[in-house]
PDB file of C-alpha atoms in Angstrom:
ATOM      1  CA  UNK A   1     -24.090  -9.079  -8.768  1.00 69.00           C
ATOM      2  CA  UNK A   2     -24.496  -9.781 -12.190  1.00 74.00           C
ATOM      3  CA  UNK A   3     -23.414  -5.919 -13.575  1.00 83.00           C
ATOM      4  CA  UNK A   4     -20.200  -6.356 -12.141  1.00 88.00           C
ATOM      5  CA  UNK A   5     -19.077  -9.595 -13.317  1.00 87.00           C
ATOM      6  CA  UNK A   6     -17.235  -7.602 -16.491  1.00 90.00           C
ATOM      7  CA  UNK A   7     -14.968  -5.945 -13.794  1.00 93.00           C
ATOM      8  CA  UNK A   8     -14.948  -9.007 -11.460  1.00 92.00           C
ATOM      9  CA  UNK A   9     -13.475 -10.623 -14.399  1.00 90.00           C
ATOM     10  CA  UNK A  10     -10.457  -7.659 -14.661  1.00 93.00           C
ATOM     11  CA  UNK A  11      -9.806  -8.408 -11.317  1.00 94.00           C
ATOM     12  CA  UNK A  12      -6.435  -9.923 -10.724  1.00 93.00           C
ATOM     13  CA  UNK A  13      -8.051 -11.720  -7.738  1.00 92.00           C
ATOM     14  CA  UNK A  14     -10.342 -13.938 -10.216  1.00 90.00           C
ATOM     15  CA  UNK A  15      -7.542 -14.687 -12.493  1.00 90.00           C
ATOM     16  CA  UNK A  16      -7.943 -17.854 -13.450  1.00 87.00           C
ATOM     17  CA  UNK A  17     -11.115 -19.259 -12.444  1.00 85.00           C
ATOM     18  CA  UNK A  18     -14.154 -19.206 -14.824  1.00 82.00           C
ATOM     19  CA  UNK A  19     -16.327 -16.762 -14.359  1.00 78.00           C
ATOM     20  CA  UNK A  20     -19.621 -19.144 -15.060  1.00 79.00           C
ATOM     21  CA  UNK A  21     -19.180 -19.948 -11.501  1.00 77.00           C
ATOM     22  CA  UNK A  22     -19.049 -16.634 -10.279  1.00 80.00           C
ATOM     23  CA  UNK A  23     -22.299 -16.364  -8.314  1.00 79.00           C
ATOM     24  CA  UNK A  24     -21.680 -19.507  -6.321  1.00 81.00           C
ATOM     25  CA  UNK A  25     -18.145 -18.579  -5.746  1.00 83.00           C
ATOM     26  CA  UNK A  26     -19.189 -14.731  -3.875  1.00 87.00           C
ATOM     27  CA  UNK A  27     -22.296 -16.498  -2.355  1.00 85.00           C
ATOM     28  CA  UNK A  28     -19.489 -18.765  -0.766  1.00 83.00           C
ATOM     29  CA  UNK A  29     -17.450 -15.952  -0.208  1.00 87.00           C
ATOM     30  CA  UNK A  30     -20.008 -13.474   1.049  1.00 90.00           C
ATOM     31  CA  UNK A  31     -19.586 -10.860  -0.724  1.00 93.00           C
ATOM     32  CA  UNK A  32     -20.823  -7.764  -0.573  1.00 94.00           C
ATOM     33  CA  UNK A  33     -21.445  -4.638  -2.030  1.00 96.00           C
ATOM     34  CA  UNK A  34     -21.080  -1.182  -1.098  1.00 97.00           C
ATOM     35  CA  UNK A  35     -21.534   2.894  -2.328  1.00 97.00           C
ATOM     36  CA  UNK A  36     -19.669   5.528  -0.917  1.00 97.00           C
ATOM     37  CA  UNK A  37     -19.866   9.190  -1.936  1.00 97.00           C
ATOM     38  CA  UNK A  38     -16.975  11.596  -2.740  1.00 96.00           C
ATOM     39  CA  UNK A  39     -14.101  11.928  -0.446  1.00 95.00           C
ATOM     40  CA  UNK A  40     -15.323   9.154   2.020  1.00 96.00           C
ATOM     41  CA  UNK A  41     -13.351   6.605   4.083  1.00 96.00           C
ATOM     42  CA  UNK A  42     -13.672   3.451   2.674  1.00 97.00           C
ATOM     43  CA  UNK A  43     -11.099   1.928   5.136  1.00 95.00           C
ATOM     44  CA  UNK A  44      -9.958   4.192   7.904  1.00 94.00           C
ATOM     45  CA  UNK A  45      -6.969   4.601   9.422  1.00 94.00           C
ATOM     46  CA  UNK A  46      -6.315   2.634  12.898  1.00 93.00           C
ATOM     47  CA  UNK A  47      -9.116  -0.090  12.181  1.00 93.00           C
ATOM     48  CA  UNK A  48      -8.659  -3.261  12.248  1.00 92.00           C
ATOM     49  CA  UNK A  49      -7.718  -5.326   8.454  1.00 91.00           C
ATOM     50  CA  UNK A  50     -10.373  -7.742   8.008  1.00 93.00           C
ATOM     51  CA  UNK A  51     -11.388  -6.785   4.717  1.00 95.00           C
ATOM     52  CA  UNK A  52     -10.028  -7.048   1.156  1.00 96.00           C
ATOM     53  CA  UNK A  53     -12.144  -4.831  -1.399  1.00 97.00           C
ATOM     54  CA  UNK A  54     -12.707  -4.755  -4.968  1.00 97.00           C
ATOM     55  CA  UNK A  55     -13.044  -1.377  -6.857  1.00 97.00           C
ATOM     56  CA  UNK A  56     -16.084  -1.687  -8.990  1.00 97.00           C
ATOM     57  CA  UNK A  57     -16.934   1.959 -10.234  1.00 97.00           C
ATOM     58  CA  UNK A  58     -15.520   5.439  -9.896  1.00 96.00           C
ATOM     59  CA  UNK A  59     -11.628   5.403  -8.512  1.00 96.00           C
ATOM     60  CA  UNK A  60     -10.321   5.838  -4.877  1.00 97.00           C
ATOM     61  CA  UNK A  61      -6.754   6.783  -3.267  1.00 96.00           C
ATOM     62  CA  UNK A  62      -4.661   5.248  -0.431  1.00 95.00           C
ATOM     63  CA  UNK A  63      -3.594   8.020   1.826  1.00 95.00           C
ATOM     64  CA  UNK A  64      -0.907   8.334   4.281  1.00 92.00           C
ATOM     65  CA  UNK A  65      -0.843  11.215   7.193  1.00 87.00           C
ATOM     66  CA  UNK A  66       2.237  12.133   9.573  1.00 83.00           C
ATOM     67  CA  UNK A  67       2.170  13.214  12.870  1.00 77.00           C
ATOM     68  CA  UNK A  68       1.745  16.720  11.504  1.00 79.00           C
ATOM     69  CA  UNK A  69      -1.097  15.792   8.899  1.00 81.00           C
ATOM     70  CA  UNK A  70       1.022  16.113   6.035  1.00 84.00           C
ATOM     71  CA  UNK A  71      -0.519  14.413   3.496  1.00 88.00           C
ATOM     72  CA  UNK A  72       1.013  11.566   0.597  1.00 92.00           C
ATOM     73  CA  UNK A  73      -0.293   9.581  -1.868  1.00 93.00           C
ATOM     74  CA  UNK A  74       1.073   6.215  -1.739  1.00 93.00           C
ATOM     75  CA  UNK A  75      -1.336   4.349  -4.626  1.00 92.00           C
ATOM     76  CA  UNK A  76      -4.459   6.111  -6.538  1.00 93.00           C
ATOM     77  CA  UNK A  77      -6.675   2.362  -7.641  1.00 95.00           C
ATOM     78  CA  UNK A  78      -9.362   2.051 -10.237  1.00 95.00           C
ATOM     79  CA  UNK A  79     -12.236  -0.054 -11.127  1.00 96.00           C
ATOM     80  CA  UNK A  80     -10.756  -4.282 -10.590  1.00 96.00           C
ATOM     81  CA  UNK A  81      -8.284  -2.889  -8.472  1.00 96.00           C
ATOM     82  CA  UNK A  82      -7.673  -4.375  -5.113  1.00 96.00           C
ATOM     83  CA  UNK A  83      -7.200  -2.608  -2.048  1.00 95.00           C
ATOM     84  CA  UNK A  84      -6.679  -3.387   2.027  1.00 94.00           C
ATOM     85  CA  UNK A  85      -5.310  -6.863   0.735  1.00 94.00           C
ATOM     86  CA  UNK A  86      -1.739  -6.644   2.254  1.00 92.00           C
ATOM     87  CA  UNK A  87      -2.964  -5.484   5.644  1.00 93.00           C
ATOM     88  CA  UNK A  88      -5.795  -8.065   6.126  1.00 93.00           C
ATOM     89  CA  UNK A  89      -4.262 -11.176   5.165  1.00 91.00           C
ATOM     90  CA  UNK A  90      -1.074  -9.413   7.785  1.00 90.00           C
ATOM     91  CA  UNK A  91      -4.378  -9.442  10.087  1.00 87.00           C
ATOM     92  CA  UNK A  92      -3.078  -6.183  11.461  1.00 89.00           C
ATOM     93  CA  UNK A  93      -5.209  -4.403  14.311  1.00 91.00           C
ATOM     94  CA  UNK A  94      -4.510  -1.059  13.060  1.00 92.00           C
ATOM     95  CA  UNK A  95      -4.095   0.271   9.316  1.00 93.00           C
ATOM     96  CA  UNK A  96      -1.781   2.243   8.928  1.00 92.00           C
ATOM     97  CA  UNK A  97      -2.891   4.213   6.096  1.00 94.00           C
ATOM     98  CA  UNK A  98      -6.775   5.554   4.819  1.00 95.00           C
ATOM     99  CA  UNK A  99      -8.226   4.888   1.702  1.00 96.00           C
ATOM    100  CA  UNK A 100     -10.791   7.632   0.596  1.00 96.00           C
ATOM    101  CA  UNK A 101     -12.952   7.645  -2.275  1.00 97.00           C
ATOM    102  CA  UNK A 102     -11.685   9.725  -4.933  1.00 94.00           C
ATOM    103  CA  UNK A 103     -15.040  10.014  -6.749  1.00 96.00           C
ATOM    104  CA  UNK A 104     -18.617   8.263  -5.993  1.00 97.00           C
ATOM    105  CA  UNK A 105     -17.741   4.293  -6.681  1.00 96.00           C
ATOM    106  CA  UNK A 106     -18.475   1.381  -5.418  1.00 97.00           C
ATOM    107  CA  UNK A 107     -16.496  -1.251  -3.750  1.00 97.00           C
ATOM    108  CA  UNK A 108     -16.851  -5.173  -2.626  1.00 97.00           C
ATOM    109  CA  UNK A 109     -16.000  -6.465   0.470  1.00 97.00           C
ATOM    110  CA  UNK A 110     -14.895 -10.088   1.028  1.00 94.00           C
ATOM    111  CA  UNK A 111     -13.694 -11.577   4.532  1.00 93.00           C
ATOM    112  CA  UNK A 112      -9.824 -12.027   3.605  1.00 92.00           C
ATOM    113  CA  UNK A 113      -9.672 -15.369   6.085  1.00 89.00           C
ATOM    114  CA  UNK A 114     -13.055 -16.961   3.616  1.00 87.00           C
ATOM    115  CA  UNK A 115     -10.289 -16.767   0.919  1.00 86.00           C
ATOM    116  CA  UNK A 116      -7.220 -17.915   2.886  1.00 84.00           C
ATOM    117  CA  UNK A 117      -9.232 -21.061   4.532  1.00 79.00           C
ATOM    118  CA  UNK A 118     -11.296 -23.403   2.930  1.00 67.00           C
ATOM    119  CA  UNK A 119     -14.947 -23.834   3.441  1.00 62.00           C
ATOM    120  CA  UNK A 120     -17.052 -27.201   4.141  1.00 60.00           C
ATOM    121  CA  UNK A 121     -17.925 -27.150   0.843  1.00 59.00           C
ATOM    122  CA  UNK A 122     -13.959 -27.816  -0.497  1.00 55.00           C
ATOM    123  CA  UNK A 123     -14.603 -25.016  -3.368  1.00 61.00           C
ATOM    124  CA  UNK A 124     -12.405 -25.926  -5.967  1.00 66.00           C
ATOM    125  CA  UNK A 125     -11.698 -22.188  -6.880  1.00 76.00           C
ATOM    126  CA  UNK A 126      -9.721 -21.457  -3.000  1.00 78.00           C
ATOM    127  CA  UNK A 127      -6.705 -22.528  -4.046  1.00 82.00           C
ATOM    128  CA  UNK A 128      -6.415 -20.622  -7.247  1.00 86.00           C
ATOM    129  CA  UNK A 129      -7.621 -17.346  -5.383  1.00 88.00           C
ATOM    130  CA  UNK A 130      -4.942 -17.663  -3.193  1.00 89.00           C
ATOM    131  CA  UNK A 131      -2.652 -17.929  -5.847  1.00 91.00           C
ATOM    132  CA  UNK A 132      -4.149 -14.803  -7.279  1.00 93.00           C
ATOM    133  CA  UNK A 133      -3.467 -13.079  -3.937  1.00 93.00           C
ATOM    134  CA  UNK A 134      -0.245 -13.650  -3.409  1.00 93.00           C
ATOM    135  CA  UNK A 135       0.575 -12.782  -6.897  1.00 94.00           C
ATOM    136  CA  UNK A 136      -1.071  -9.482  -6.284  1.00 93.00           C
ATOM    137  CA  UNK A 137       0.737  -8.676  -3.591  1.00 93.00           C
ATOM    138  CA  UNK A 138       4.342  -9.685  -4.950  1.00 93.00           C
ATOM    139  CA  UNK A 139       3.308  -6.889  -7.793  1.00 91.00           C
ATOM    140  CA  UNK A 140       2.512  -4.085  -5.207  1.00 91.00           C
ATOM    141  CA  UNK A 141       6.094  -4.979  -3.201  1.00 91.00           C
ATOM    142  CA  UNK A 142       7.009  -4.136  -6.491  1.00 91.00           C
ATOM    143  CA  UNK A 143       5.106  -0.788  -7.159  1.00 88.00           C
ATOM    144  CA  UNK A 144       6.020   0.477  -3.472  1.00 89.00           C
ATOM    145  CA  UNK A 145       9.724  -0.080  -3.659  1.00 92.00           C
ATOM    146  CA  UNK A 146       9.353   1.856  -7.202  1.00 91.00           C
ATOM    147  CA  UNK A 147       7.834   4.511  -5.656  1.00 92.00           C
ATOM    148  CA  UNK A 148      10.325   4.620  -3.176  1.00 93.00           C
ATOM    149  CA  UNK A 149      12.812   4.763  -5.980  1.00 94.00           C
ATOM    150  CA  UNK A 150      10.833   7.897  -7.128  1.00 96.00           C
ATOM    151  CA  UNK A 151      10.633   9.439  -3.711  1.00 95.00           C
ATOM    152  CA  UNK A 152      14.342   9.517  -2.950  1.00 95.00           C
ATOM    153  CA  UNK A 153      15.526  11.529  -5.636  1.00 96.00           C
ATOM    154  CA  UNK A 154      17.125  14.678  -3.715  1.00 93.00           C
ATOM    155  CA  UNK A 155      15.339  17.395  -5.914  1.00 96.00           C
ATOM    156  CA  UNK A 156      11.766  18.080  -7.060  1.00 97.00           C
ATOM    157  CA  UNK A 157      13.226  17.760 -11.026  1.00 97.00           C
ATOM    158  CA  UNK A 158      14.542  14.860 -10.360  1.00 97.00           C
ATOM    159  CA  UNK A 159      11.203  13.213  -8.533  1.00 97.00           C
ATOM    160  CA  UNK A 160       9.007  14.684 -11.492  1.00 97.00           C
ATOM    161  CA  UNK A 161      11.138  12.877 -14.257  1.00 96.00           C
ATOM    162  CA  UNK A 162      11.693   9.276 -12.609  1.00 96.00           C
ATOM    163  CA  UNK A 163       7.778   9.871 -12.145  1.00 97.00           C
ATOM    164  CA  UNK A 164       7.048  10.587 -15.670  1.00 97.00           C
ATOM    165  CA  UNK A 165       9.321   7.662 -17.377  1.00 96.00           C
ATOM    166  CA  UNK A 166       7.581   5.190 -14.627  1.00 94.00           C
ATOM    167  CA  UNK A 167       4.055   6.337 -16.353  1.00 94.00           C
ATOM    168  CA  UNK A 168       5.933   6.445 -20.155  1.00 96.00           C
ATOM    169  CA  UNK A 169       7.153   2.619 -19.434  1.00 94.00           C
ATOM    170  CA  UNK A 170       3.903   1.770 -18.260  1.00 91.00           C
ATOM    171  CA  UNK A 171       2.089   3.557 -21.184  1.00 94.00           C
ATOM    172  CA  UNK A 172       4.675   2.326 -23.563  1.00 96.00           C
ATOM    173  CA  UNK A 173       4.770   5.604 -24.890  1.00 96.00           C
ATOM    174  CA  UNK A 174       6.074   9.047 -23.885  1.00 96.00           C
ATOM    175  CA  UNK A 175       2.246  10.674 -24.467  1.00 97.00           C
ATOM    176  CA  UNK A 176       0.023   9.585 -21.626  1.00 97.00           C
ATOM    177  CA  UNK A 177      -2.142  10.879 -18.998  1.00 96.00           C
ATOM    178  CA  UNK A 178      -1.721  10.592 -14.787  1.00 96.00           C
ATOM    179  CA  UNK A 179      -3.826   9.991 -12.605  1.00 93.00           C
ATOM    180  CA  UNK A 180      -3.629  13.434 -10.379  1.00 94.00           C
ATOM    181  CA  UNK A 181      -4.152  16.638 -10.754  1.00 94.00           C
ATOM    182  CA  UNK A 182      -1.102  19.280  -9.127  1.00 95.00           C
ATOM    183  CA  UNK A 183      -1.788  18.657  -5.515  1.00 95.00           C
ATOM    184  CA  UNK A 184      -2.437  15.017  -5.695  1.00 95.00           C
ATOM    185  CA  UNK A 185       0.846  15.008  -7.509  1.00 96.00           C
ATOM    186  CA  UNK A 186       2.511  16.918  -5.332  1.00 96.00           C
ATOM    187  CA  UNK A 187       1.385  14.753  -2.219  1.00 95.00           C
ATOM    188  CA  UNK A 188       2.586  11.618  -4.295  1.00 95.00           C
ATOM    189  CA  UNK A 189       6.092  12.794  -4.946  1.00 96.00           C
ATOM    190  CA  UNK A 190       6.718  14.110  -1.214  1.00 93.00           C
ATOM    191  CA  UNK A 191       7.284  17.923  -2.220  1.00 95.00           C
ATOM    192  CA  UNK A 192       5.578  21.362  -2.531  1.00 94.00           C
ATOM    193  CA  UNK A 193       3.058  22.643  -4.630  1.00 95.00           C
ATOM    194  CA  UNK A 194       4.048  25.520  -5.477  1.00 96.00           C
ATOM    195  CA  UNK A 195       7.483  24.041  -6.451  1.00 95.00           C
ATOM    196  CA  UNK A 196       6.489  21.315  -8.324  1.00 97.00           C
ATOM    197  CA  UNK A 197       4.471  23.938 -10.756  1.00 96.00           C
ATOM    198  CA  UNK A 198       6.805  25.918 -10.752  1.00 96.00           C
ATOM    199  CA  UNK A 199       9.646  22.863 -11.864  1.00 97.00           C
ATOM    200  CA  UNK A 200       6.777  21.603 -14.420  1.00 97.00           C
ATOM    201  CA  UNK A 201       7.015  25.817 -15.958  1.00 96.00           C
ATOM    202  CA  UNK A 202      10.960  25.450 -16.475  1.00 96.00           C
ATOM    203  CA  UNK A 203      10.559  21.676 -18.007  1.00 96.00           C
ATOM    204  CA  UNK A 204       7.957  23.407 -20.324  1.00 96.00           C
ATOM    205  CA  UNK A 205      10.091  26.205 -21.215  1.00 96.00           C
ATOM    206  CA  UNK A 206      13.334  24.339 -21.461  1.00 96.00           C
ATOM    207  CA  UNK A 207      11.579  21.541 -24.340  1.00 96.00           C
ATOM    208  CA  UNK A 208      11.788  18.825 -22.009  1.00 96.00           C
ATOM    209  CA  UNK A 209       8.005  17.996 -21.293  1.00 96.00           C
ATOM    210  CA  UNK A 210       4.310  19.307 -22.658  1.00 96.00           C
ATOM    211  CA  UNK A 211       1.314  18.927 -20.460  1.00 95.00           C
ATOM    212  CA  UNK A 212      -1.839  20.153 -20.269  1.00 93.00           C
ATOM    213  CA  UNK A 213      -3.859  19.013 -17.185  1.00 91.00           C
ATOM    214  CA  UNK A 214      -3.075  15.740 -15.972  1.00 93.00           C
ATOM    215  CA  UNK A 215      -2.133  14.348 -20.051  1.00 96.00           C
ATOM    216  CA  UNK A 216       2.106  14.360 -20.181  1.00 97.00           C
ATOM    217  CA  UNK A 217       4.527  14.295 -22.947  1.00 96.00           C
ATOM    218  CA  UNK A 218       8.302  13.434 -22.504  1.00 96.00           C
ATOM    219  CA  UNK A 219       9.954  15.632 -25.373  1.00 94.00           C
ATOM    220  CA  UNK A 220      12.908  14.147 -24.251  1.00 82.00           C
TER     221      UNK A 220
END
């Protein structure tokens, strides 16, 4: 456990607590580690939320499917990223959305309800862990109902731009790179590929952006 405690220390979830006391705290926890290749389902849709996880290496997305497998990308999460935390301490029976592995990584599991309750043991660090947690989940409310913001723009324009300032305000600065290529985009703003490619050609043309791959710059 050791190799991860420089990520484990990123983690919002262990904000807080000193991390000299790591090892006792997963052992308490129980903790566990686990690979998954490329494009596999680290939690599937329909299962039941037990499980909060940690991203420790490579980068995974949270996916969302209609009834006529269309495809959207609600959240794209890197290494100290949480993910599944909403929906197991909810203790739903069936998640509603799929998070696939975007890349080999690695992720930890920990039993959400060995967080929310105490143990015999009266481990001082519970109570700042669920802190943590809640905090966590205040700041994705946030990021969802931004992304909402971004999704109900009528036109494909108007998506890409309230897209592009969101990642320029985060960035604090109008050079930066995303974290999708065109289809991955595409499924995260709601709208076609072939449209959005061609919208990101006329921004070009017109002065108004420069990109090259997934880097961006606002020219505006």
């Amino acid at each position: 456990m050791k190799k991860y405690f420089e990520i484990l220390e990123k983690c919002p979830l262990f904000s807080g607590i000193d991390m000299k006391d790591i090892s006792v705290m997963l052992g308490c926890l129980g903790a566990r580690v686990e690979s998954f290749d490329k494009k596999y389902t680290i939690f599937a849709e329909g299962k039941p939320a037990k499980y909060i996880g940690i991203v420790l290496s490579g980068s995974a997305q949270v996916i969302s499917n209609d009834y006529y497998g269309n495809r959207s990308i609600l959240q794209s999460v890197d290494p100290s990223d949480l993910i599944g935390e909403a929906f197991a301490c909810a203790d739903v029976n069936a998640i509603p959305v799929s998070v696939i592995a975007n890349e080999p990584c690695e992720v930890m599991f920990i039993e959400c309800k060995r967080i929310l309750h105490s143990c015999s043991n009266a481990c001082g660090f519970h109570a700042q862990m669920i802190f943590n947690l809640m905090k966590d989940l205040a700041k994705k409310n946030i990021m969802f109902h931004d992304r909402i913001e971004i999704t109900s723009k009528r036109s494909t324009r108007e998506k890409l731009l309230a897209y592009l300032m969101s990642r320029a305000r985060i960035a604090n600065s109008a050079s930066f790179d995303i974290p999708f290529d065109r289809q991955e985009l595409a499924d995260y703003l709601e709208v076609d590929r072939s449209g959005l490619s061609a919208e990101i050609g006329k921004m070009k043309k017109e002065g108004i952006i420069y990109c090259r791959k997934n880097h961006f710059e606002l020219l505006i």
